Amino acid sequence: MSTPEQILPERYDPQPIEARWQARWDQEKAFRAEPVSADGATATVPDRPKAYVLEMLPYPSGDIHMGHVKNYTMGDVIAHHRRRQGAAVFHPMGYDAFGLPAENAAIRTGEPPAVVTRRNIDRIRRQMQRLGFALDWNTELATCDPEYYRWTQWIFLRFLERGLAERREAAVNWCPKDQTVLANEQVQDGHCERCGSEVELRQLTQWFLRITDYAQDLLDDMDLLVDWPERVLTMQRNWIGRSEGARVLFRTEDGEHEIPVFTTRPDTLFGATFFILAPEHPLVDRLVEGLPEAEAVRDYAGAASRRSAAERGDAEREKTGVFTGRHVINPVTGEPIPVWVADYVLMDYGTGAIMAVPGHDERDFAFAGAFGIPVVRVIAGEGEDADTPLEEAYTGEGRLVGSGFLDGLDVDTAKARMADWLAERDLGEATVGYRLRDWLVSRQRYWGAPIPVVHCERCGTVPVPEDQLPVLLPDIDDYAPKGQSPLAAATDWVNVDCPSCAGPARRETDTMDTFVDSSWYFLRYTAPHLSGAAFEREVLDYWLPVDQYIGGVEHAVLHLLYARFFTKVLNDAGLVSAREPFARLFTQGMIHRDGAKMSKSKGNVVSPDEIIDRFGADTLRLYVLFMGPAADDIEWSDRGVEGQRRFLERLWRLVRSMGPGSLVARPGREDLGDDAAALETVRKAEAAIVKVSEDIGERFSFHTAISAVQELVNVGTKGVSEGAFEGPAGAAAARYAAQTAVSLLFPFAPHVTCEMWEALGGERLWTEPWPQADPSLLERDEITVVVQINGKVRERMQVATGLAEQELIDLARALPRVAE
RNA sequence: GGGGAUGUGGCGGAAUCGGUAUACGCGACGGUCUCAAACACCGUUGGCCUCUGGCCUUGUGGGUUCGAGUCCCACCAUCCCUACCA
């Protein structure tokens, strides 16, 4: 360690400097978070502002990539800044450690996923430590640890007792390659989010979490998400997909069955000329029983269910369907309309049945055209009447026609009037539909938290009693998926006594989606090794909500929605005070190279380790944030990295040129006298303080914060080389500028700045109060005023500050090039 | 189809409240060092012209304003999300 009064060596060699400071921070427990709940200790909640700074936890795949470096460096900068501003900072780290990659590796090599994962975690931790992140390793957790998933299971039981976890049969997404079901959110464009295989629909009994019960809450509480990117809020809004409409009851012509539909256009009910059931609709079989159409309908339904989700979801595809031979009665016209089965009607949206209005719905229009079904106009737009022929579905505004008691009304009024009419006759009511589906959480895979229930012949589904948690994953030999969970092969484990009646029972063999694990990890950080509870209310309530959350936008409708849902359920269960987990969210852009996302398959990956070896961690940290706006996708540049290294060298030389000495106080105007260069230098330092503080604290504009320090360093370097700091005022100003640059740069490049800080006579820069600018030094005596005439710059004049407008105009008019 | 965003030098980008467009960095060019090259350092660097000066310039075209990269209207281009959701 440098001792005060010592100047820096001539050469900047990052490796030993970084190793030394990392060891020192570790030894001094410099970034230990307080309070954290632990066994046998009573945590006291401090009386000072807190800052919970969190980055989305990594999946331990073996190596961290540049995206991680950028993500954690941003969090680190904010954490350092808040700490030096006097806040109690919580900046934890963990691993989202269950999941398919480790399991797939196990299938290939036979090595247990727990072993693979543990090795990967050790590796990724070492890489993060090399980057000097100010994390509290004491609170580190991995979601695959039994002491963690015990509480994941415990939370699952809370859902179960609140009726929010249920097992039911449904058409679900099945990935044929990974041999497991997937949540709706994990299907992208009809393909498995993980492996890219085309997803099939299968009718299976699975575990769901009833997130749809919280659809409205999830929408309403977006007001509490004070600083989330609009983009993410919009994506969640669209995903939840609230639409107002009506439920309408249709009866079969024999009066035997009532079939409800959901429609957003109850106003068009007079135009409903046919009716469609989804192929999976439970009434399909019964309706066609004994009819000549039965065989054709069953064939069609069978073919539809074998079609891939992608194919079925293709709106461009020609409409297909089959007539059932049955009719239902249109409740307003009293007319029978034919019932068809068609695969463009989806079982899991609305009621799985629709009233088809070909005149005013594009899909219904296409279907009617294909099958020769009559099209009726019930809305007339501007300049149209009831007889204007429809060449395509008309979906615009207009007046109702051919619709009895609705005639002449506009669309919105007609919607309300129809809802009332239906409600008065018990034929329907105004209602709200959501696109959001319940969250399918069971997986037929090994490497996840076992679902803590037992199936008993007598008692049905029985929760595993809390004192028997965790339900540990059994050791097995063959991890390969076989269409059912590999856990089923562990018969000793599967066969148990029913906790309720002690009779023979079988354990649930499915494991939980790993998004369940990551839906509450930010709560467990506050009590990572507590054995008697998932967390402690008082400590949790002190830290929550997370003040700043940072991660990739790819989780907009996955993790970020699920974590909000969990927080609301736990809040309703009286376990957490927070209603929302993440007050502020920042979504970072990706780092590209050669125009594409860095990936092993494209061979365009730059390894963080390699950059650290060549340039040092400080340079890498500086570069990933200097590249451009943190929210944007930016192209990696090797030369850009070198530029940041050069900048650190420049700062190194500037600090070295100060010679031995101690920290200086900010020179005031009286100290600077009439030394203009010195005043300008101090002023630049003050401007940098203001800029860097705002850029880190409010704007998330790290690249401009770094530029501001670079400008300050440039002023210092230039001043030194031009001999502008010869006098006593200049020397003090230069030293103050160097000191300020080092202090402001610390959150970005903590190792080298700590080294420099000691050379400048300070110690423990990480505890140094964050600098405050002196506004009086920012004021100028004179400013340049630009004189424009008709938008053209005509003159520039130096004037004293504080002149009145008329005085300025008079001065301007007196200028020769203005007066002419 | 629906939604969200973006467009500024050779490149990444800055300009935060409508007030000197191009900060900071990369690259390029010139110089110093070197036998030489690389590195490093110093300097120059939006474009054009009739060059001690002038004109033009923020995707395109209009508008508001004393003044527009910034506000309004229209268009063009690109990217992302979503999509048979009744």
Short mmCIF file of C-alpha atoms in Angstrom, two decimals, chain A residues 593-594 599-605:
data_model
loop_
_atom_site.label_atom_id
_atom_site.label_comp_id
_atom_site.label_asym_id
_atom_site.label_seq_id
_atom_site.Cartn_x
_atom_site.Cartn_y
_atom_site.Cartn_z
CA ARG A 593 -19.81 -6.88 -31.92
CA ASP A 594 -19.62 -7.08 -35.71
CA SER A 599 -22.55 -15.15 -28.61
CA LYS A 600 -20.40 -18.24 -28.62
CA SER A 601 -22.09 -19.58 -31.74
CA LYS A 602 -21.22 -16.44 -33.70
CA GLY A 603 -17.67 -16.48 -32.34
CA ASN A 604 -17.73 -12.74 -31.65
CA VAL A 605 -17.38 -12.92 -27.88
#
